[in-house]
Tab-separated table of C-alpha atoms and ligand atoms in Angstrom:
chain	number	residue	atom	x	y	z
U	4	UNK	CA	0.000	0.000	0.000
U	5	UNK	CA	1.541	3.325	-0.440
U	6	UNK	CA	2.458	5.453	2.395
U	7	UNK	CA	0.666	8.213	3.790
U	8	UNK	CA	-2.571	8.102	0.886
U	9	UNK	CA	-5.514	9.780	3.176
U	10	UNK	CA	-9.002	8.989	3.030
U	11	UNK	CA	-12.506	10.973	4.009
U	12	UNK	CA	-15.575	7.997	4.748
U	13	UNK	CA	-18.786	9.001	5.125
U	14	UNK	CA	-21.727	6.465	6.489
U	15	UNK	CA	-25.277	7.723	6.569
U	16	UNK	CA	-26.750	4.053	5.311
U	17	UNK	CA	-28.682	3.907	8.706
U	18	UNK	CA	-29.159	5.453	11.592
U	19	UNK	CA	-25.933	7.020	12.575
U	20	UNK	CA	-24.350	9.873	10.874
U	21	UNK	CA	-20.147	9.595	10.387
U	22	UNK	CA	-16.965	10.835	8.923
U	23	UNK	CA	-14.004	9.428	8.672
U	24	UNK	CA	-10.237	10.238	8.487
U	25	UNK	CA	-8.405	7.275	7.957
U	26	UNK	CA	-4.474	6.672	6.239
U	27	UNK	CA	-2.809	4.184	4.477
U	28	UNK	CA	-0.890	3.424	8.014
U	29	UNK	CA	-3.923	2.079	9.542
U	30	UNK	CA	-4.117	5.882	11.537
U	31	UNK	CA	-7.494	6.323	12.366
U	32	UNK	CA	-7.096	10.508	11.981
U	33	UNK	CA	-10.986	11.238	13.119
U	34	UNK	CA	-13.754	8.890	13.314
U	35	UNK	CA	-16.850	10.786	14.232
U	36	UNK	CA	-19.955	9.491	15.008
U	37	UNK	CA	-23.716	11.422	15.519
U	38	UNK	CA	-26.149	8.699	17.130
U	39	UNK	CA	-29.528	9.438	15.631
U	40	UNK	CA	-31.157	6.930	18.768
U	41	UNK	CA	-32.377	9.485	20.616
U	42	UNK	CA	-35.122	10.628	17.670
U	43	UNK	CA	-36.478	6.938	16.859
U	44	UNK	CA	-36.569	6.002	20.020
U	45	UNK	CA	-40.307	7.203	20.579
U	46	UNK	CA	-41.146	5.211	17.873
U	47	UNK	CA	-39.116	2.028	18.912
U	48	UNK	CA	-37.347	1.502	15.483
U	49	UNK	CA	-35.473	3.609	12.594
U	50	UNK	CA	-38.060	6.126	10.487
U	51	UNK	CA	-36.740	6.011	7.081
U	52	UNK	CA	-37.518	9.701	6.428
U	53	UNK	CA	-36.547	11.114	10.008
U	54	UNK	CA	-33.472	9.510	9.312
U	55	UNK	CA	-32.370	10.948	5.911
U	56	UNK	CA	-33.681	14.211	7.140
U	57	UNK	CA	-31.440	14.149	9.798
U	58	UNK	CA	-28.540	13.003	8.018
U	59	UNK	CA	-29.437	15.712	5.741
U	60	UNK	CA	-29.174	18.512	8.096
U	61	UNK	CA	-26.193	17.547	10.013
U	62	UNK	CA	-23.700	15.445	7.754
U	63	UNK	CA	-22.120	18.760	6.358
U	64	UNK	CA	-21.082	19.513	9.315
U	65	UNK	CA	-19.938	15.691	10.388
U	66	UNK	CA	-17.582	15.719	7.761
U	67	UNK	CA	-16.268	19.489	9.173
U	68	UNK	CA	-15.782	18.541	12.137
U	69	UNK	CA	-13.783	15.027	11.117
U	70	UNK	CA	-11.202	16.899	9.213
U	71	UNK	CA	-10.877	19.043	11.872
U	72	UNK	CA	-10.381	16.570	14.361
U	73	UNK	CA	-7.632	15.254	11.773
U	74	UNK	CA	-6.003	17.939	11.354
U	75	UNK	CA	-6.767	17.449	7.709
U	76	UNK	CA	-7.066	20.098	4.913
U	77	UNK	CA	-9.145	19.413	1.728
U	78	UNK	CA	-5.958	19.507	-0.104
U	79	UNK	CA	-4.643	16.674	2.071
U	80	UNK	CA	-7.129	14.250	0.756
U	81	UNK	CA	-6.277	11.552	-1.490
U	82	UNK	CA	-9.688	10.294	-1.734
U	83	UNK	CA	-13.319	10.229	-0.892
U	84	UNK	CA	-15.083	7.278	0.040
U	85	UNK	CA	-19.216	6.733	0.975
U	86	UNK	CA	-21.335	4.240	1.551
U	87	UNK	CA	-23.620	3.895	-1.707
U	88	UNK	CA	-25.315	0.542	-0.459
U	89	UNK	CA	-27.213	-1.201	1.253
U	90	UNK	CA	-28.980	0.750	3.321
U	91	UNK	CA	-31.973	3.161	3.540
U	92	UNK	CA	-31.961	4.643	-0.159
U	93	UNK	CA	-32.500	8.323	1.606
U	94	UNK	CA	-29.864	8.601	3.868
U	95	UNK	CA	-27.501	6.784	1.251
U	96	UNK	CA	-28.446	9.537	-0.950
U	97	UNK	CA	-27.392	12.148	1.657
U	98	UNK	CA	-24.296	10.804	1.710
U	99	UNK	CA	-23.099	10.084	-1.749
U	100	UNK	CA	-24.346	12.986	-3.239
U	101	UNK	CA	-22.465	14.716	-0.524
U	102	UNK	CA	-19.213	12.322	-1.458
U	103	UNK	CA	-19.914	13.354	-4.947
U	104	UNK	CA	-19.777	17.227	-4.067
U	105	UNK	CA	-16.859	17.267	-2.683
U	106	UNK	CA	-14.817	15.108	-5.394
U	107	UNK	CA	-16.218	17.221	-8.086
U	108	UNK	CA	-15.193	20.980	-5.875
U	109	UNK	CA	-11.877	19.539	-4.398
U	110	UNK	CA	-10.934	17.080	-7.512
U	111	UNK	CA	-10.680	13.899	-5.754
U	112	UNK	CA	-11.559	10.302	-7.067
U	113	UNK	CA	-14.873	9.031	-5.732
U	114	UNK	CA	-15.315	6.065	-4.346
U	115	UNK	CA	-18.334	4.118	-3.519
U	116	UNK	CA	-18.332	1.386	-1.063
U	117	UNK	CA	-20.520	-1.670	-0.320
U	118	UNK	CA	-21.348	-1.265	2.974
U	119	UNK	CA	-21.223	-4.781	4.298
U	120	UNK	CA	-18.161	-4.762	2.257
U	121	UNK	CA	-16.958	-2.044	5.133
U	122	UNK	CA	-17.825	-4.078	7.587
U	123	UNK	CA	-15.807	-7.270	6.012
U	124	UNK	CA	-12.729	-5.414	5.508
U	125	UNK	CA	-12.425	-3.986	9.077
U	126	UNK	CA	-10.137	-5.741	10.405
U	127	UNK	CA	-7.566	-5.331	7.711
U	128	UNK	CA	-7.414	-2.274	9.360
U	129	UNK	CA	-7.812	-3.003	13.007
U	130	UNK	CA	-5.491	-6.230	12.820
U	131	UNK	CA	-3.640	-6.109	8.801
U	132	UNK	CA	-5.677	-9.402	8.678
U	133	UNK	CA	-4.393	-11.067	5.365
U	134	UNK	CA	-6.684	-12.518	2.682
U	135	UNK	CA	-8.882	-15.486	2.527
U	136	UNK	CA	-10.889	-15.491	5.718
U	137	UNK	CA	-14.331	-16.130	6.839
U	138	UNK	CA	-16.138	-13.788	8.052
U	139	UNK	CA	-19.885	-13.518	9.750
U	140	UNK	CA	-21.582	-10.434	8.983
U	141	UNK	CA	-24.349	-9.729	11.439
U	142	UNK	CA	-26.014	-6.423	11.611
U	143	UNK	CA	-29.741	-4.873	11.688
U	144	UNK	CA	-30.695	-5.815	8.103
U	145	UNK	CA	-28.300	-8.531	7.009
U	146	UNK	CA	-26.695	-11.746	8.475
U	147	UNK	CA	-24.354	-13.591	6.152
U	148	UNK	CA	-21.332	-16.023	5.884
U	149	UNK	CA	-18.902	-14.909	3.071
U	150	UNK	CA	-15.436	-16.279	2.062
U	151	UNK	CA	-13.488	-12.905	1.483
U	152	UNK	CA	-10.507	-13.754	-1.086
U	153	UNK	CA	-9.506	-9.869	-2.083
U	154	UNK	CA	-11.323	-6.689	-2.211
U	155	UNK	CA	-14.338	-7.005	-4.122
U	156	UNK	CA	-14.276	-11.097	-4.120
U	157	UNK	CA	-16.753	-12.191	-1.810
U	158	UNK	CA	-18.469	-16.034	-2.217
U	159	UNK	CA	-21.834	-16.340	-0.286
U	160	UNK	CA	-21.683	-19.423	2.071
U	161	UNK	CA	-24.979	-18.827	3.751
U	162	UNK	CA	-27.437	-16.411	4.357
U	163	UNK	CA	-30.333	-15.821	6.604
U	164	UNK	CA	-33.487	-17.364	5.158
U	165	UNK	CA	-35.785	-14.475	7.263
U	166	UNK	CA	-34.962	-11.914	9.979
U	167	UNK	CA	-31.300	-10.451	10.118
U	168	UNK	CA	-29.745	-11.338	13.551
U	169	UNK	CA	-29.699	-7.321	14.917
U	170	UNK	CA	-33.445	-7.670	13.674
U	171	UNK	CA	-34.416	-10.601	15.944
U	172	UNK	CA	-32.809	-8.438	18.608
U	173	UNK	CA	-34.718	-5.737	18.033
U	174	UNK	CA	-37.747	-7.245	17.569
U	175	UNK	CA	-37.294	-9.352	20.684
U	176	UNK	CA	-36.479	-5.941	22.680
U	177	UNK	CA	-39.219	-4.401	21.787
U	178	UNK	CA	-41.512	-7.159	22.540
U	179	UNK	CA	-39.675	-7.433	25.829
U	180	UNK	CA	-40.141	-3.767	26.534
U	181	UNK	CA	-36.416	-3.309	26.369
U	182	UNK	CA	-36.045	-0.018	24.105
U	183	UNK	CA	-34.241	0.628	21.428
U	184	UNK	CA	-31.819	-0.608	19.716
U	185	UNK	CA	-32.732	-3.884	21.022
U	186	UNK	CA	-29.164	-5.203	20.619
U	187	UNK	CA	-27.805	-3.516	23.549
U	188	UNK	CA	-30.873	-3.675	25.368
U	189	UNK	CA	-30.990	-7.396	25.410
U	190	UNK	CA	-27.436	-7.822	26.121
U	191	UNK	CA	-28.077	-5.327	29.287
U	192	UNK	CA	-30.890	-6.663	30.525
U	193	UNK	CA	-29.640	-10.317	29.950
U	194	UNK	CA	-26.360	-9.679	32.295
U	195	UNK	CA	-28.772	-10.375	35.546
U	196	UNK	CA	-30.971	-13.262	34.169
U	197	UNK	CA	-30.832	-16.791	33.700
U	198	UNK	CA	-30.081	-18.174	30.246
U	199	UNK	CA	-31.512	-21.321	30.752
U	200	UNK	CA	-34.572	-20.665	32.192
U	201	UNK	CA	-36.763	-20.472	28.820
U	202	UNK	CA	-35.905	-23.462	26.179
U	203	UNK	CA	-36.101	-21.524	23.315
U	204	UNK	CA	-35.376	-23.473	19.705
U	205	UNK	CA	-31.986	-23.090	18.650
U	206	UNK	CA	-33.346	-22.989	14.146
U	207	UNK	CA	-31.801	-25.223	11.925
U	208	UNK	CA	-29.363	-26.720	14.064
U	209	UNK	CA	-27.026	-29.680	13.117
U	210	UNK	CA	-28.456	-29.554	9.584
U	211	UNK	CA	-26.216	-29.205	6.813
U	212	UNK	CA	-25.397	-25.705	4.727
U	213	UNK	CA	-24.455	-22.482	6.644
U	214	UNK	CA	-27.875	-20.686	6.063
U	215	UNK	CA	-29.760	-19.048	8.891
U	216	UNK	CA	-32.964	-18.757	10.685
U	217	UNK	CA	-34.441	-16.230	13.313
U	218	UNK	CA	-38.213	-15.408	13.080
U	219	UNK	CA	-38.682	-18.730	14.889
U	220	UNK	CA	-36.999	-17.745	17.665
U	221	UNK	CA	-39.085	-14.476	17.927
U	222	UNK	CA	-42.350	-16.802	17.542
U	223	UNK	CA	-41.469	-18.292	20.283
U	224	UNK	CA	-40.842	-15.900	22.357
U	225	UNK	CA	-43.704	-14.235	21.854
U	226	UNK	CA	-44.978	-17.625	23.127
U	227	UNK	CA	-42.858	-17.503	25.931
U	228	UNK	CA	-44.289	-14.072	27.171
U	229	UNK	CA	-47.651	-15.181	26.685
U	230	UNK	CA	-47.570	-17.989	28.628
U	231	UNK	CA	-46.264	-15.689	31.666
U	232	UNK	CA	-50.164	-14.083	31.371
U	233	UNK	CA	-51.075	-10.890	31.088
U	234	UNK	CA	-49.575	-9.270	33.994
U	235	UNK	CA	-47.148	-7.082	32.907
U	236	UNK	CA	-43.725	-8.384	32.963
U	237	UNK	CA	-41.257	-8.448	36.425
U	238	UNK	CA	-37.726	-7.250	35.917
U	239	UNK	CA	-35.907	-10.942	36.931
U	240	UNK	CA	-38.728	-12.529	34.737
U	241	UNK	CA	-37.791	-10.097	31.473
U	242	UNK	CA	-34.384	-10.593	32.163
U	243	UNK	CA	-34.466	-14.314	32.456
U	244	UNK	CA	-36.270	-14.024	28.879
U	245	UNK	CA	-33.438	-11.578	27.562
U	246	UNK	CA	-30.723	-13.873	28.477
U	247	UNK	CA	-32.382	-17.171	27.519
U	248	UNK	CA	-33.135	-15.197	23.764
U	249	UNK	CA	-29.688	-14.036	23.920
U	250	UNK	CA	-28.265	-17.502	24.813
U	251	UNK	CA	-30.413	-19.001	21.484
U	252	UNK	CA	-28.984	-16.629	19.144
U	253	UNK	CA	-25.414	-16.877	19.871
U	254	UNK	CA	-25.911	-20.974	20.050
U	255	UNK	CA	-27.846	-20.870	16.664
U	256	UNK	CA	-24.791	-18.576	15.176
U	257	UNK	CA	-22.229	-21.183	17.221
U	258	UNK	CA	-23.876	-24.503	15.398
U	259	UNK	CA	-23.881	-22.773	11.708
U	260	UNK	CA	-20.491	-21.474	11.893
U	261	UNK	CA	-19.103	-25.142	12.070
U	262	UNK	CA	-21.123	-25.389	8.851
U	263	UNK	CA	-20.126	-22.048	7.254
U	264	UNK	CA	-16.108	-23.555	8.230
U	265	UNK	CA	-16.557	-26.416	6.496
U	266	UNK	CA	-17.944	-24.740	3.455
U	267	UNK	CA	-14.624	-21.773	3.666
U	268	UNK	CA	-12.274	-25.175	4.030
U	269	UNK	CA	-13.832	-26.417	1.014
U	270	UNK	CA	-12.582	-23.202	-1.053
U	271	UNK	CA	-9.956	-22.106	1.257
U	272	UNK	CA	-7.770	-24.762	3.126
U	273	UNK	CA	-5.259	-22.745	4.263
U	274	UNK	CA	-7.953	-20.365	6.071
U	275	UNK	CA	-7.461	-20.091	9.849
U	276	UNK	CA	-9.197	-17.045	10.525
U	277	UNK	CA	-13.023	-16.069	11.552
U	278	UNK	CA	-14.060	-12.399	11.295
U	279	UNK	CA	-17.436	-11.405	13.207
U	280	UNK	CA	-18.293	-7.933	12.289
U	281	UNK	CA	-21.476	-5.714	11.712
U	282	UNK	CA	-23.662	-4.135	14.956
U	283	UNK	CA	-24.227	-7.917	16.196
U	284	UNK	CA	-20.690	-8.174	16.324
U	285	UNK	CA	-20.869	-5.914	19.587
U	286	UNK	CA	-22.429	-8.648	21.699
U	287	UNK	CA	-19.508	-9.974	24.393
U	288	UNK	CA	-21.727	-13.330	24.712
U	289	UNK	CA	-21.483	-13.960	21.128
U	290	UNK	CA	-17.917	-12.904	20.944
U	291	UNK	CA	-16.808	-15.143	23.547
U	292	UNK	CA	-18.922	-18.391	22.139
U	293	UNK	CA	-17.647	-17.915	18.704
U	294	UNK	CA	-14.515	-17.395	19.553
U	295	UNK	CA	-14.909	-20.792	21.130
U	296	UNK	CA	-16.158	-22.102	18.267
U	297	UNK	CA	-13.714	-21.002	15.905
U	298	UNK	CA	-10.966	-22.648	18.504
U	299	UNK	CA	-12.653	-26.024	18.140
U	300	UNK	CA	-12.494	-25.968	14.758
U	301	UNK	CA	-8.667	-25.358	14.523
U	302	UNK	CA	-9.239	-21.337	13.599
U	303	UNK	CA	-9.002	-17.654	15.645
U	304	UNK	CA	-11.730	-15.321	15.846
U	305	UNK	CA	-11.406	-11.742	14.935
U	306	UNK	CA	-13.882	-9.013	16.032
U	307	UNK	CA	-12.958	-5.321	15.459
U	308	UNK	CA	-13.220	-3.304	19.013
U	309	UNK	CA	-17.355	-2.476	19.603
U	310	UNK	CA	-17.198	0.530	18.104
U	311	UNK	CA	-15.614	-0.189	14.795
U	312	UNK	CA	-18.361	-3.075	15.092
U	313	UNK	CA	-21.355	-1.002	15.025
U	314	UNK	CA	-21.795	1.408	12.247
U	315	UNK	CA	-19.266	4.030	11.337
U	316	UNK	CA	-17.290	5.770	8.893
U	317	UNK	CA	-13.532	4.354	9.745
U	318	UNK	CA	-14.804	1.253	7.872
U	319	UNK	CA	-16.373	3.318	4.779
U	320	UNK	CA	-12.752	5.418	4.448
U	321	UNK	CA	-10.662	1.965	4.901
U	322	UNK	CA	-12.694	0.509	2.326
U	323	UNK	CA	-12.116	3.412	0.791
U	324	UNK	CA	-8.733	3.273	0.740
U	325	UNK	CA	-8.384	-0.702	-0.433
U	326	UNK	CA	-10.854	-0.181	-3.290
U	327	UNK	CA	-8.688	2.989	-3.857
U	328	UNK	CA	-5.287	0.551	-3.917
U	329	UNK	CA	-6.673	-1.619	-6.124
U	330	UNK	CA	-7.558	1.601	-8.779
U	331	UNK	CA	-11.035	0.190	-8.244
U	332	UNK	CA	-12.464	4.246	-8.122
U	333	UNK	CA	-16.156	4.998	-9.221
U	334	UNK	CA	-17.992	7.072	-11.528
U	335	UNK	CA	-19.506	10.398	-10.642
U	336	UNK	CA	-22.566	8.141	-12.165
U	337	UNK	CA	-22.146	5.213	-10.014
U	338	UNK	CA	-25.843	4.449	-8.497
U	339	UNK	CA	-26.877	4.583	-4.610
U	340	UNK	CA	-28.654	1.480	-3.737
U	341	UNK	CA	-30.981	0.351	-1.332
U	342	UNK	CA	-29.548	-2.867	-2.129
U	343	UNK	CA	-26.337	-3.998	-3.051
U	344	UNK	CA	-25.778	-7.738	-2.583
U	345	UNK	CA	-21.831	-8.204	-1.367
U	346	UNK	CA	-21.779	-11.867	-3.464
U	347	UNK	CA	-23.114	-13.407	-5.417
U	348	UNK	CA	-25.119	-17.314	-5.636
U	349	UNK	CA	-23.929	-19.477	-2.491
U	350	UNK	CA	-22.266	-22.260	-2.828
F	411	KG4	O1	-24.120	-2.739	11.620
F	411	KG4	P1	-25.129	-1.961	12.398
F	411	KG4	O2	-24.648	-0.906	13.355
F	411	KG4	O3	-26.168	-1.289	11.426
F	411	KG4	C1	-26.600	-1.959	10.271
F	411	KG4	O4	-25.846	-1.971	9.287
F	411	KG4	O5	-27.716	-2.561	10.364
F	411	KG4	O6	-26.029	-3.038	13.174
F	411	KG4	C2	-27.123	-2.612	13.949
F	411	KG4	C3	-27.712	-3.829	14.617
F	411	KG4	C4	-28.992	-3.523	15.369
F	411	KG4	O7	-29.958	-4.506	15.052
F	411	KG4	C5	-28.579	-3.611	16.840
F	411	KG4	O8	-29.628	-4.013	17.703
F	411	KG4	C6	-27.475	-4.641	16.770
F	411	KG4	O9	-26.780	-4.354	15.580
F	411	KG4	N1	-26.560	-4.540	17.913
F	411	KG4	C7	-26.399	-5.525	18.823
F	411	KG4	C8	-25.517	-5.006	19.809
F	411	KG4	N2	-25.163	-3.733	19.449
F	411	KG4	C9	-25.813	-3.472	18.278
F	411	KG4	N3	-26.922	-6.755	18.894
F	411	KG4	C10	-26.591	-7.509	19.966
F	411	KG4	N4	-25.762	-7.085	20.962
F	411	KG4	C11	-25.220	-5.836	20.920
F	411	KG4	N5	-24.422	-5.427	21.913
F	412	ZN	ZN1	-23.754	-1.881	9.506
């Protein structure tokens, strides 16, 4: 990689707003973040059109205030890097056409980045992981296994066949009573409860293929709370529910990773490395059980620190910046897209 090449990210595919300074010597310059939680939480889940508004109205200054923070002049900048895809076509918008601005004024190559590609890539940065690995992408919309071989080479081993693992979170949170976003919530609430407490279904364990399964799980959970009546909920009771929901995610994620290795081993079998990344990714239960997992099966888990795990702009730039290495930069055309699959068929 060539010294010293600098890098602006932007992320607006969600619910937070970020820029991102970020160098070819894995120097995180600036990486700042403006939570949007606090305006969906009255309405217990992201509002499409809050949330471009609000991206809208503050990412100009987002991206200000992370070359600031860098120390970084326009002139500096060897690149500019947004998310174009997946994510909620609005607040994509906000930020490419913002990306787009500022190559055209300051004469910088554009570059558009995949957004669960961002999240695959992270810990090239964090940890100058080497290609192939496997990683598990598990965030609010998506929850995949891919074998990464390069930038931009990506082979679907599994997919979810439903809900996205963040979703079941924050559907189970909210059912629960737990706020949002549910992820944190659960894990919060689950700290002082008993796992085992509620058998919940642990989908499509043992059977072969790496795909996944989670509205199941929320089924019965819903079953679970109704079978406690219709009292409202005690705190030891909701807890005991949080941690026993917990507990069947990160099992159901333990039992298809030995699947999802098998399938890497098949295309990779020099691969020794696990990646866990996206919002998910967060979770220290899950963490420490995959990382288990991965040990059993003769490889290490990798999970970037929390908050390069949840979304942000250090991944967008550092995408960026590889996609910028490999003279993969985009067209002042290129598209925004609400969806962008990272691979394609599974295998
Ligand atoms: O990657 P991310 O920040 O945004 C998307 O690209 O979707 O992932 C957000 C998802 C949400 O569903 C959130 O509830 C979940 O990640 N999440 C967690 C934790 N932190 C965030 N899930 C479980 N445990 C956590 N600690
Ligand atoms: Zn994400």
């Amino acid at each position: 990689m060539e010294p010293d090449r600098v890098v602006l990210g932007i992320e607006s595919s969600c619910d937070e707003t970020a820029a991102a300074v970020v160098d070819s010597r894995r120097r995180i310059r600036a990486n700042v973040i403006l939570s949007q939680h606090a305006q969906h939480s009255p309405f217990r889940g992201v509002v499409p059109e809050l949330a471009a508004r609000s991206h809208a109205e503050r990412l100009d200054l987002t991206v200000q205030e992370a070359l600031r923070q860098a120390e970084c002049p326009w002139g500096a900048l060897d690149a500019v890097a947004a998310t174009a895809g997946p994510g909620l076509l609005g607040g994509v918008l906000v930020g490419t056409v913002t990306a787009k601005c500022i190559a055209l004024v300051h004469d910088l190559p554009y570059v558009a980045v995949n957004h669960l590609e961002a999240h695959a890539l992270t810990p090239r940065l964090t940890d100058r992981l080497e290609f192939p690995y496997l990683a598990l992408l598990v965030s609010g919309g998506h929850s995949q296994f891919v074998a990464v071989a390069g930038v931009g080479r990506h082979v679907l081993l599994g997919t979810t066949r439903d809900d996205a693992a963040g979703e079941a979170f924050d559907k189970a949170a909210r059912l629960l009573g737990l706020g949002f976003p549910g992820g944190p919530a659960i894990e919060r609430a689950a700290r002082d409860g008993d796992p085992d407490r509620f058998p919940l279904p642990r989908p499509l364990a043992g059977q072969a293929g790496a795909d996944m399964s989670f509205s199941g799980l929320k089924t019965a959970l819903v079953h679970a709370v109704a079978r406690e009546g219709a009292r409202p909920l005690d705190d030891d009771t909701r807890a005991d529910l949080a941690a026993s929901f917990q507990k069947a995610i990160v099992e159901t994620l333990a039992d298809r990773l030995e699947q999802a290795v098998r399938a890497f081993r098949r295309l990779h079998a020099s691969g020794t490395v696990v990646v866990l990344a996206g919002g998910v990714a967060a979770n220290q239960a899950l963490r420490a059980r995959l990382s288990g997992a991965a040990a059993g099966q003769g490889m290490r888990l990798i999970a970037p620190p929390v908050h390069l795990c949840t979304d942000n702009a250090a991944m967008v730039a550092w995408a960026g910046l590889e996609r910028l290495e490999d003279g993969a930069v985009s067209a002042l055309e290129e598209p925004s897209r609400a969806r962008w699959p990272l691979a394609g068929g599974s295998v």
